[in-house]
N, CA, C and O atoms as a GROMACS GRO file, in nm:
protein
  472
    1UNK      N    1   5.172 -16.612  32.186
    1UNK     CA    2   5.290 -16.543  32.139
    1UNK      C    3   5.383 -16.640  32.067
    1UNK      O    4   5.368 -16.762  32.075
    2UNK      N    5   5.477 -16.582  31.996
    2UNK     CA    6   5.574 -16.660  31.920
    2UNK      C    7   5.714 -16.627  31.972
    2UNK      O    8   5.747 -16.511  31.996
    3UNK      N    9   5.794 -16.732  31.987
    3UNK     CA   10   5.932 -16.711  32.031
    3UNK      C   11   6.024 -16.778  31.930
    3UNK      O   12   6.004 -16.893  31.891
    4UNK      N   13   6.126 -16.704  31.888
    4UNK     CA   14   6.226 -16.755  31.795
    4UNK      C   15   6.363 -16.746  31.864
    4UNK      O   16   6.401 -16.641  31.915
    5UNK      N   17   6.436 -16.856  31.864
    5UNK     CA   18   6.566 -16.860  31.929
    5UNK      C   19   6.670 -16.910  31.829
    5UNK      O   20   6.661 -17.022  31.780
    6UNK      N   21   6.767 -16.825  31.800
    6UNK     CA   22   6.874 -16.861  31.707
    6UNK      C   23   6.994 -16.918  31.782
    6UNK      O   24   7.014 -16.890  31.900
    7UNK      N   25   7.071 -16.998  31.711
    7UNK     CA   26   7.197 -17.048  31.763
    7UNK      C   27   7.287 -17.082  31.645
    7UNK      O   28   7.242 -17.088  31.531
    8UNK      N   29   7.415 -17.104  31.675
    8UNK     CA   30   7.508 -17.149  31.572
    8UNK      C   31   7.604 -17.044  31.521
    8UNK      O   32   7.690 -17.074  31.439
    9UNK      N   33   7.592 -16.922  31.568
    9UNK     CA   34   7.685 -16.819  31.524
    9UNK      C   35   7.825 -16.843  31.579
    9UNK      O   36   7.845 -16.928  31.666
   10UNK      N   37   7.920 -16.767  31.528
   10UNK     CA   38   8.057 -16.780  31.574
   10UNK      C   39   8.154 -16.712  31.480
   10UNK      O   40   8.114 -16.631  31.396
   11UNK      N   41   8.281 -16.747  31.493
   11UNK     CA   42   8.386 -16.689  31.410
   11UNK      C   43   8.449 -16.796  31.323
   11UNK      O   44   8.488 -16.902  31.373
   12UNK      N   45   8.458 -16.769  31.194
   12UNK     CA   46   8.522 -16.862  31.101
   12UNK      C   47   8.614 -16.784  31.010
   12UNK      O   48   8.604 -16.662  31.000
   13UNK      N   49   8.703 -16.856  30.943
   13UNK     CA   50   8.792 -16.792  30.848
   13UNK      C   51   8.726 -16.779  30.712
   13UNK      O   52   8.630 -16.849  30.680
   14UNK      N   53   8.778 -16.688  30.634
   14UNK     CA   54   8.733 -16.668  30.497
   14UNK      C   55   8.726 -16.804  30.425
   14UNK      O   56   8.824 -16.879  30.425
   15UNK      N   57   8.612 -16.833  30.363
   15UNK     CA   58   8.594 -16.959  30.293
   15UNK      C   59   8.534 -17.070  30.377
   15UNK      O   60   8.505 -17.178  30.326
   16UNK      N   61   8.516 -17.046  30.505
   16UNK     CA   62   8.462 -17.146  30.595
   16UNK      C   63   8.311 -17.156  30.589
   16UNK      O   64   8.245 -17.090  30.509
   17UNK      N   65   8.256 -17.241  30.676
   17UNK     CA   66   8.112 -17.267  30.681
   17UNK      C   67   8.059 -17.258  30.823
   17UNK      O   68   8.131 -17.281  30.920
   18UNK      N   69   7.932 -17.223  30.832
   18UNK     CA   70   7.859 -17.224  30.958
   18UNK      C   71   7.716 -17.263  30.928
   18UNK      O   72   7.666 -17.242  30.817
   19UNK      N   73   7.650 -17.321  31.027
   19UNK     CA   74   7.506 -17.346  31.014
   19UNK      C   75   7.435 -17.283  31.132
   19UNK      O   76   7.464 -17.313  31.248
   20UNK      N   77   7.342 -17.197  31.100
   20UNK     CA   78   7.257 -17.134  31.200
   20UNK      C   79   7.126 -17.211  31.213
   20UNK      O   80   7.076 -17.267  31.116
   21UNK      N   81   7.074 -17.212  31.334
   21UNK     CA   82   6.944 -17.275  31.360
   21UNK      C   83   6.851 -17.174  31.423
   21UNK      O   84   6.895 -17.082  31.493
   22UNK      N   85   6.724 -17.190  31.399
   22UNK     CA   86   6.622 -17.104  31.458
   22UNK      C   87   6.505 -17.193  31.497
   22UNK      O   88   6.437 -17.251  31.412
   23UNK      N   89   6.482 -17.202  31.628
   23UNK     CA   90   6.373 -17.283  31.679
   23UNK      C   91   6.254 -17.193  31.712
   23UNK      O   92   6.268 -17.095  31.784
   24UNK      N   93   6.139 -17.228  31.656
   24UNK     CA   94   6.017 -17.152  31.680
   24UNK      C   95   5.929 -17.224  31.780
   24UNK      O   96   5.913 -17.346  31.774
   25UNK      N   97   5.871 -17.149  31.874
   25UNK     CA   98   5.778 -17.206  31.970
   25UNK      C   99   5.663 -17.109  31.990
   25UNK      O  100   5.671 -16.991  31.956
   26UNK      N  101   5.554 -17.162  32.046
   26UNK     CA  102   5.436 -17.078  32.066
   26UNK      C  103   5.337 -17.097  31.953
   26UNK      O  104   5.327 -17.206  31.896
   27UNK      N  105   5.265 -16.992  31.919
   27UNK     CA  106   5.159 -17.000  31.818
   27UNK      C  107   5.217 -16.991  31.678
   27UNK      O  108   5.200 -16.891  31.608
   28UNK      N  109   5.288 -17.098  31.639
   28UNK     CA  110   5.356 -17.095  31.510
   28UNK      C  111   5.291 -17.187  31.408
   28UNK      O  112   5.351 -17.218  31.305
   29UNK      N  113   5.170 -17.232  31.435
   29UNK     CA  114   5.109 -17.330  31.347
   29UNK      C  115   5.063 -17.270  31.215
   29UNK      O  116   5.033 -17.343  31.121
   30UNK      N  117   5.058 -17.137  31.208
   30UNK     CA  118   5.011 -17.071  31.086
   30UNK      C  119   5.123 -16.995  31.018
   30UNK      O  120   5.108 -16.878  30.984
   31UNK      N  121   5.236 -17.062  30.998
   31UNK     CA  122   5.351 -16.995  30.936
   31UNK      C  123   5.328 -16.976  30.787
   31UNK      O  124   5.282 -17.067  30.718
   32UNK      N  125   5.359 -16.858  30.740
   32UNK     CA  126   5.360 -16.830  30.596
   32UNK      C  127   5.501 -16.851  30.544
   32UNK      O  128   5.522 -16.911  30.438
   33UNK      N  129   5.598 -16.800  30.618
   33UNK     CA  130   5.738 -16.813  30.578
   33UNK      C  131   5.826 -16.795  30.699
   33UNK      O  132   5.788 -16.732  30.798
   34UNK      N  133   5.945 -16.851  30.690
   34UNK     CA  134   6.051 -16.824  30.788
   34UNK      C  135   6.180 -16.800  30.712
   34UNK      O  136   6.200 -16.853  30.602
   35UNK      N  137   6.266 -16.720  30.771
   35UNK     CA  138   6.391 -16.693  30.701
   35UNK      C  139   6.486 -16.611  30.785
   35UNK      O  140   6.481 -16.612  30.908
   36UNK      N  141   6.573 -16.540  30.714
   36UNK     CA  142   6.683 -16.471  30.780
   36UNK      C  143   6.708 -16.334  30.720
   36UNK      O  144   6.700 -16.314  30.599
   37UNK      N  145   6.738 -16.240  30.809
   37UNK     CA  146   6.796 -16.110  30.773
   37UNK      C  147   6.931 -16.101  30.842
   37UNK      O  148   6.964 -16.184  30.927
   38UNK      N  149   7.008 -16.002  30.805
   38UNK     CA  150   7.134 -15.976  30.874
   38UNK      C  151   7.159 -15.826  30.881
   38UNK      O  152   7.108 -15.747  30.801
   39UNK      N  153   7.239 -15.788  30.979
   39UNK     CA  154   7.273 -15.647  30.995
   39UNK      C  155   7.420 -15.634  31.032
   39UNK      O  156   7.464 -15.681  31.136
   40UNK      N  157   7.495 -15.569  30.944
   40UNK     CA  158   7.636 -15.543  30.969
   40UNK      C  159   7.650 -15.410  31.041
   40UNK      O  160   7.559 -15.326  31.033
   41UNK      N  161   7.761 -15.388  31.110
   41UNK     CA  162   7.780 -15.262  31.183
   41UNK      C  163   7.768 -15.141  31.090
   41UNK      O  164   7.831 -15.136  30.985
   42UNK      N  165   7.686 -15.045  31.132
   42UNK     CA  166   7.670 -14.923  31.055
   42UNK      C  167   7.583 -14.936  30.931
   42UNK      O  168   7.572 -14.841  30.854
   43UNK      N  169   7.523 -15.053  30.912
   43UNK     CA  170   7.439 -15.074  30.794
   43UNK      C  171   7.297 -15.111  30.835
   43UNK      O  172   7.272 -15.150  30.949
   44UNK      N  173   7.205 -15.097  30.739
   44UNK     CA  174   7.068 -15.134  30.765
   44UNK      C  175   7.052 -15.287  30.760
   44UNK      O  176   7.133 -15.358  30.700
   45UNK      N  177   6.948 -15.334  30.826
   45UNK     CA  178   6.918 -15.477  30.821
   45UNK      C  179   6.880 -15.514  30.678
   45UNK      O  180   6.800 -15.446  30.614
   46UNK      N  181   6.938 -15.624  30.628
   46UNK     CA  182   6.912 -15.665  30.491
   46UNK      C  183   6.861 -15.808  30.486
   46UNK      O  184   6.896 -15.893  30.569
   47UNK      N  185   6.779 -15.833  30.386
   47UNK     CA  186   6.721 -15.965  30.365
   47UNK      C  187   6.828 -16.062  30.318
   47UNK      O  188   6.911 -16.028  30.233
   48UNK      N  189   6.827 -16.184  30.373
   48UNK     CA  190   6.918 -16.289  30.330
   48UNK      C  191   6.843 -16.394  30.249
   48UNK      O  192   6.884 -16.427  30.138
   49UNK      N  193   6.736 -16.446  30.304
   49UNK     CA  194   6.658 -16.546  30.232
   49UNK      C  195   6.542 -16.593  30.316
   49UNK      O  196   6.536 -16.566  30.436
   50UNK      N  197   6.449 -16.664  30.251
   50UNK     CA  198   6.338 -16.720  30.326
   50UNK      C  199   6.288 -16.848  30.260
   50UNK      O  200   6.323 -16.880  30.146
   51UNK      N  201   6.206 -16.921  30.334
   51UNK     CA  202   6.140 -17.041  30.284
   51UNK      C  203   5.990 -17.024  30.301
   51UNK      O  204   5.943 -16.996  30.412
   52UNK      N  205   5.917 -17.041  30.193
   52UNK     CA  206   5.771 -17.041  30.202
   52UNK      C  207   5.731 -17.172  30.268
   52UNK      O  208   5.772 -17.280  30.223
   53UNK      N  209   5.650 -17.165  30.375
   53UNK     CA  210   5.623 -17.285  30.452
   53UNK      C  211   5.537 -17.385  30.376
   53UNK      O  212   5.553 -17.506  30.391
   54UNK      N  213   5.447 -17.336  30.296
   54UNK     CA  214   5.367 -17.425  30.213
   54UNK      C  215   5.442 -17.452  30.083
   54UNK      O  216   5.455 -17.363  29.998
   55UNK      N  217   5.492 -17.571  30.069
   55UNK     CA  218   5.565 -17.605  29.948
   55UNK      C  219   5.716 -17.605  29.965
   55UNK      O  220   5.786 -17.678  29.895
   56UNK      N  221   5.765 -17.525  30.056
   56UNK     CA  222   5.907 -17.525  30.085
   56UNK      C  223   5.995 -17.452  29.987
   56UNK      O  224   6.117 -17.470  29.988
   57UNK      N  225   5.937 -17.368  29.900
   57UNK     CA  226   6.022 -17.296  29.805
   57UNK      C  227   6.107 -17.194  29.879
   57UNK      O  228   6.066 -17.139  29.981
   58UNK      N  229   6.226 -17.169  29.825
   58UNK     CA  230   6.319 -17.076  29.888
   58UNK      C  231   6.354 -16.962  29.794
   58UNK      O  232   6.342 -16.973  29.672
   59UNK      N  233   6.396 -16.853  29.853
   59UNK     CA  234   6.436 -16.734  29.778
   59UNK      C  235   6.552 -16.670  29.852
   59UNK      O  236   6.550 -16.660  29.975
   60UNK      N  237   6.654 -16.626  29.777
   60UNK     CA  238   6.775 -16.572  29.838
   60UNK      C  239   6.812 -16.437  29.778
   60UNK      O  240   6.782 -16.407  29.663
   61UNK      N  241   6.879 -16.358  29.860
   61UNK     CA  242   6.938 -16.235  29.808
   61UNK      C  243   7.050 -16.272  29.713
   61UNK      O  244   7.114 -16.376  29.729
   62UNK      N  245   7.074 -16.187  29.615
   62UNK     CA  246   7.178 -16.215  29.516
   62UNK      C  247   7.315 -16.231  29.582
   62UNK      O  248   7.399 -16.307  29.535
   63UNK      N  249   7.337 -16.158  29.691
   63UNK     CA  250   7.468 -16.159  29.756
   63UNK      C  251   7.502 -16.294  29.819
   63UNK      O  252   7.619 -16.321  29.846
   64UNK      N  253   7.403 -16.378  29.843
   64UNK     CA  254   7.428 -16.508  29.908
   64UNK      C  255   7.387 -16.626  29.822
   64UNK      O  256   7.412 -16.740  29.858
   65UNK      N  257   7.324 -16.599  29.710
   65UNK     CA  258   7.275 -16.707  29.624
   65UNK      C  259   7.389 -16.798  29.581
   65UNK      O  260   7.494 -16.751  29.536
   66UNK      N  261   7.366 -16.928  29.594
   66UNK     CA  262   7.469 -17.025  29.558
   66UNK      C  263   7.564 -17.059  29.671
   66UNK      O  264   7.639 -17.156  29.662
   67UNK      N  265   7.561 -16.981  29.778
   67UNK     CA  266   7.648 -17.007  29.893
   67UNK      C  267   7.570 -17.043  30.018
   67UNK      O  268   7.617 -17.122  30.101
   68UNK      N  269   7.451 -16.987  30.033
   68UNK     CA  270   7.366 -17.010  30.151
   68UNK      C  271   7.246 -17.098  30.112
   68UNK      O  272   7.194 -17.089  30.002
   69UNK      N  273   7.205 -17.182  30.208
   69UNK     CA  274   7.090 -17.270  30.185
   69UNK      C  275   7.001 -17.271  30.307
   69UNK      O  276   7.048 -17.291  30.419
   70UNK      N  277   6.873 -17.251  30.285
   70UNK     CA  278   6.775 -17.256  30.393
   70UNK      C  279   6.702 -17.389  30.386
   70UNK      O  280   6.661 -17.434  30.279
   71UNK      N  281   6.685 -17.452  30.501
   71UNK     CA  282   6.611 -17.578  30.509
   71UNK      C  283   6.533 -17.580  30.640
   71UNK      O  284   6.545 -17.488  30.722
   72UNK      N  285   6.456 -17.684  30.660
   72UNK     CA  286   6.378 -17.696  30.783
   72UNK      C  287   6.378 -17.841  30.827
   72UNK      O  288   6.410 -17.931  30.748
   73UNK      N  289   6.342 -17.864  30.954
   73UNK     CA  290   6.334 -18.002  31.000
   73UNK      C  291   6.198 -18.059  30.969
   73UNK      O  292   6.107 -17.987  30.927
   74UNK      N  293   6.183 -18.191  30.990
   74UNK     CA  294   6.060 -18.260  30.952
   74UNK      C  295   5.942 -18.215  31.038
   74UNK      O  296   5.829 -18.209  30.991
   75UNK      N  297   5.970 -18.184  31.163
   75UNK     CA  298   5.862 -18.141  31.253
   75UNK      C  299   5.807 -18.007  31.209
   75UNK      O  300   5.689 -17.978  31.226
   76UNK      N  301   5.896 -17.925  31.152
   76UNK     CA  302   5.852 -17.794  31.104
   76UNK      C  303   5.862 -17.685  31.206
   76UNK      O  304   5.796 -17.581  31.192
   77UNK      N  305   5.942 -17.704  31.311
   77UNK     CA  306   5.956 -17.599  31.410
   77UNK      C  307   6.094 -17.535  31.408
   77UNK      O  308   6.123 -17.445  31.487
   78UNK      N  309   6.181 -17.581  31.317
   78UNK     CA  310   6.317 -17.529  31.311
   78UNK      C  311   6.355 -17.500  31.166
   78UNK      O  312   6.329 -17.579  31.076
   79UNK      N  313   6.416 -17.384  31.146
   79UNK     CA  314   6.469 -17.349  31.015
   79UNK      C  315   6.619 -17.331  31.030
   79UNK      O  316   6.668 -17.282  31.131
   80UNK      N  317   6.691 -17.372  30.926
   80UNK     CA  318   6.836 -17.366  30.926
   80UNK      C  319   6.886 -17.273  30.817
   80UNK      O  320   6.821 -17.253  30.714
   81UNK      N  321   7.004 -17.218  30.842
   81UNK     CA  322   7.074 -17.142  30.738
   81UNK      C  323   7.215 -17.198  30.728
   81UNK      O  324   7.301 -17.170  30.812
   82UNK      N  325   7.238 -17.277  30.623
   82UNK     CA  326   7.371 -17.332  30.597
   82UNK      C  327   7.447 -17.228  30.516
   82UNK      O  328   7.404 -17.189  30.407
   83UNK      N  329   7.559 -17.184  30.568
   83UNK     CA  330   7.639 -17.080  30.503
   83UNK      C  331   7.774 -17.138  30.465
   83UNK      O  332   7.853 -17.174  30.552
   84UNK      N  333   7.800 -17.146  30.338
   84UNK     CA  334   7.926 -17.197  30.285
   84UNK      C  335   8.001 -17.086  30.212
   84UNK      O  336   7.944 -16.984  30.176
   85UNK      N  337   8.129 -17.110  30.190
   85UNK     CA  338   8.213 -17.012  30.119
   85UNK      C  339   8.197 -16.873  30.179
   85UNK      O  340   8.180 -16.775  30.106
   86UNK      N  341   8.202 -16.865  30.309
   86UNK     CA  342   8.180 -16.738  30.377
   86UNK      C  343   8.288 -16.638  30.343
   86UNK      O  344   8.404 -16.673  30.321
   87UNK      N  345   8.248 -16.512  30.338
   87UNK     CA  346   8.338 -16.401  30.306
   87UNK      C  347   8.336 -16.301  30.421
   87UNK      O  348   8.239 -16.297  30.498
   88UNK      N  349   8.440 -16.221  30.434
   88UNK     CA  350   8.439 -16.119  30.541
   88UNK      C  351   8.317 -16.027  30.535
   88UNK      O  352   8.270 -15.981  30.639
   89UNK      N  353   8.267 -16.001  30.415
   89UNK     CA  354   8.150 -15.914  30.404
   89UNK      C  355   8.021 -15.980  30.452
   89UNK      O  356   7.917 -15.915  30.458
   90UNK      N  357   8.026 -16.109  30.486
   90UNK     CA  358   7.911 -16.176  30.546
   90UNK      C  359   7.904 -16.152  30.696
   90UNK      O  360   7.808 -16.192  30.761
   91UNK      N  361   8.005 -16.088  30.752
   91UNK     CA  362   8.006 -16.060  30.894
   91UNK      C  363   7.888 -15.971  30.931
   91UNK      O  364   7.870 -15.863  30.875
   92UNK      N  365   7.808 -16.017  31.027
   92UNK     CA  366   7.687 -15.945  31.066
   92UNK      C  367   7.621 -16.019  31.181
   92UNK      O  368   7.659 -16.130  31.216
   93UNK      N  369   7.520 -15.955  31.239
   93UNK     CA  370   7.429 -16.024  31.329
   93UNK      C  371   7.316 -16.079  31.242
   93UNK      O  372   7.254 -16.005  31.166
   94UNK      N  373   7.291 -16.207  31.254
   94UNK     CA  374   7.188 -16.273  31.174
   94UNK      C  375   7.063 -16.293  31.258
   94UNK      O  376   7.068 -16.344  31.370
   95UNK      N  377   6.951 -16.250  31.201
   95UNK     CA  378   6.822 -16.256  31.269
   95UNK      C  379   6.727 -16.350  31.196
   95UNK      O  380   6.708 -16.340  31.075
   96UNK      N  381   6.668 -16.440  31.270
   96UNK     CA  382   6.563 -16.525  31.218
   96UNK      C  383   6.431 -16.449  31.225
   96UNK      O  384   6.410 -16.370  31.317
   97UNK      N  385   6.343 -16.473  31.129
   97UNK     CA  386   6.211 -16.412  31.134
   97UNK      C  387   6.105 -16.514  31.094
   97UNK      O  388   6.134 -16.614  31.029
   98UNK      N  389   5.982 -16.484  31.133
   98UNK     CA  390   5.868 -16.566  31.093
   98UNK      C  391   5.754 -16.474  31.052
   98UNK      O  392   5.724 -16.376  31.120
   99UNK      N  393   5.693 -16.506  30.940
   99UNK     CA  394   5.570 -16.441  30.895
   99UNK      C  395   5.456 -16.537  30.922
   99UNK      O  396   5.458 -16.651  30.876
  100UNK      N  397   5.356 -16.490  30.996
  100UNK     CA  398   5.242 -16.574  31.031
  100UNK      C  399   5.116 -16.520  30.966
  100UNK      O  400   5.103 -16.400  30.940
  101UNK      N  401   5.023 -16.610  30.940
  101UNK     CA  402   4.895 -16.570  30.881
  101UNK      C  403   4.826 -16.471  30.973
  101UNK      O  404   4.811 -16.496  31.092
  102UNK      N  405   4.784 -16.359  30.918
  102UNK     CA  406   4.710 -16.260  30.996
  102UNK      C  407   4.795 -16.164  31.075
  102UNK      O  408   4.743 -16.067  31.130
  103UNK      N  409   4.925 -16.189  31.084
  103UNK     CA  410   5.012 -16.101  31.162
  103UNK      C  411   5.052 -15.980  31.078
  103UNK      O  412   5.085 -15.994  30.960
  104UNK      N  413   5.049 -15.862  31.138
  104UNK     CA  414   5.083 -15.740  31.066
  104UNK      C  415   5.232 -15.721  31.055
  104UNK      O  416   5.281 -15.657  30.961
  105UNK      N  417   5.307 -15.777  31.150
  105UNK     CA  418   5.451 -15.759  31.150
  105UNK      C  419   5.520 -15.894  31.162
  105UNK      O  420   5.459 -15.994  31.202
  106UNK      N  421   5.646 -15.895  31.127
  106UNK     CA  422   5.726 -16.016  31.143
  106UNK      C  423   5.758 -16.039  31.291
  106UNK      O  424   5.765 -15.945  31.370
  107UNK      N  425   5.777 -16.164  31.325
  107UNK     CA  426   5.834 -16.200  31.454
  107UNK      C  427   5.984 -16.220  31.435
  107UNK      O  428   6.028 -16.271  31.332
  108UNK      N  429   6.064 -16.177  31.536
  108UNK     CA  430   6.209 -16.180  31.523
  108UNK      C  431   6.274 -16.256  31.638
  108UNK      O  432   6.223 -16.257  31.750
  109UNK      N  433   6.388 -16.318  31.607
  109UNK     CA  434   6.471 -16.373  31.711
  109UNK      C  435   6.563 -16.266  31.766
  109UNK      O  436   6.557 -16.150  31.726
  110UNK      N  437   6.648 -16.306  31.860
  110UNK     CA  438   6.735 -16.210  31.928
  110UNK      C  439   6.861 -16.182  31.849
  110UNK      O  440   6.932 -16.085  31.877
  111UNK      N  441   6.891 -16.265  31.751
  111UNK     CA  442   7.009 -16.245  31.669
  111UNK      C  443   7.127 -16.327  31.717
  111UNK      O  444   7.142 -16.355  31.836
  112UNK      N  445   7.212 -16.365  31.621
  112UNK     CA  446   7.335 -16.438  31.653
  112UNK      C  447   7.447 -16.381  31.567
  112UNK      O  448   7.430 -16.356  31.448
  113UNK      N  449   7.563 -16.360  31.629
  113UNK     CA  450   7.674 -16.295  31.560
  113UNK      C  451   7.751 -16.395  31.474
  113UNK      O  452   7.785 -16.504  31.518
  114UNK      N  453   7.777 -16.355  31.352
  114UNK     CA  454   7.863 -16.431  31.261
  114UNK      C  455   7.979 -16.339  31.221
  114UNK      O  456   7.958 -16.229  31.170
  115UNK      N  457   8.100 -16.386  31.245
  115UNK     CA  458   8.219 -16.309  31.209
  115UNK      C  459   8.307 -16.393  31.118
  115UNK      O  460   8.343 -16.506  31.152
  116UNK      N  461   8.343 -16.337  31.003
  116UNK     CA  462   8.429 -16.406  30.908
  116UNK      C  463   8.560 -16.328  30.900
  116UNK      O  464   8.562 -16.212  30.860
  117UNK      N  465   8.667 -16.393  30.939
  117UNK     CA  466   8.797 -16.326  30.941
  117UNK      C  467   8.873 -16.354  30.812
  117UNK      O  468   8.865 -16.462  30.754
  118UNK      N  469   8.947 -16.253  30.768
  118UNK     CA  470   9.023 -16.267  30.643
  118UNK      C  471   9.164 -16.317  30.668
  118UNK      O  472   9.241 -16.334  30.573
   0.00000   0.00000   0.00000
C-alpha cells in the first residue's frame, strides 16, 4: 500500500507564503507523478500542479502559475508545494496525490488546511 502524509498548512495573511510537504511511504518506487489538488468550501476539488517523476518536469494550473512551485527532495520520497503571494481565494484544503505505474486510481493524502486572511 501507499501512504501520503501532508503537513505545513496553516493561516497566513494576504500576500504571505507557506510550504506544504507530502511524505510518501510504502510501495512508491514506481511513481509516475506526484502533485497537489485543493478543495475550497462548496467547490469541487481542483488541480493545482504536479511533477512528473521521470525528468522532474512540472505543470501548474493557470490560477497558481508563477506563484506556486513544486519540488522534491533528493531521496525522492517527499514532494513540496511552495506557495508565495497567497490570496484569499487560495484558501482550501490541499491534498497531495501520487500516480503510480499500473494503478487505476490516484493515491491521496488526508489533506491540510490552508487559510489566507485578507
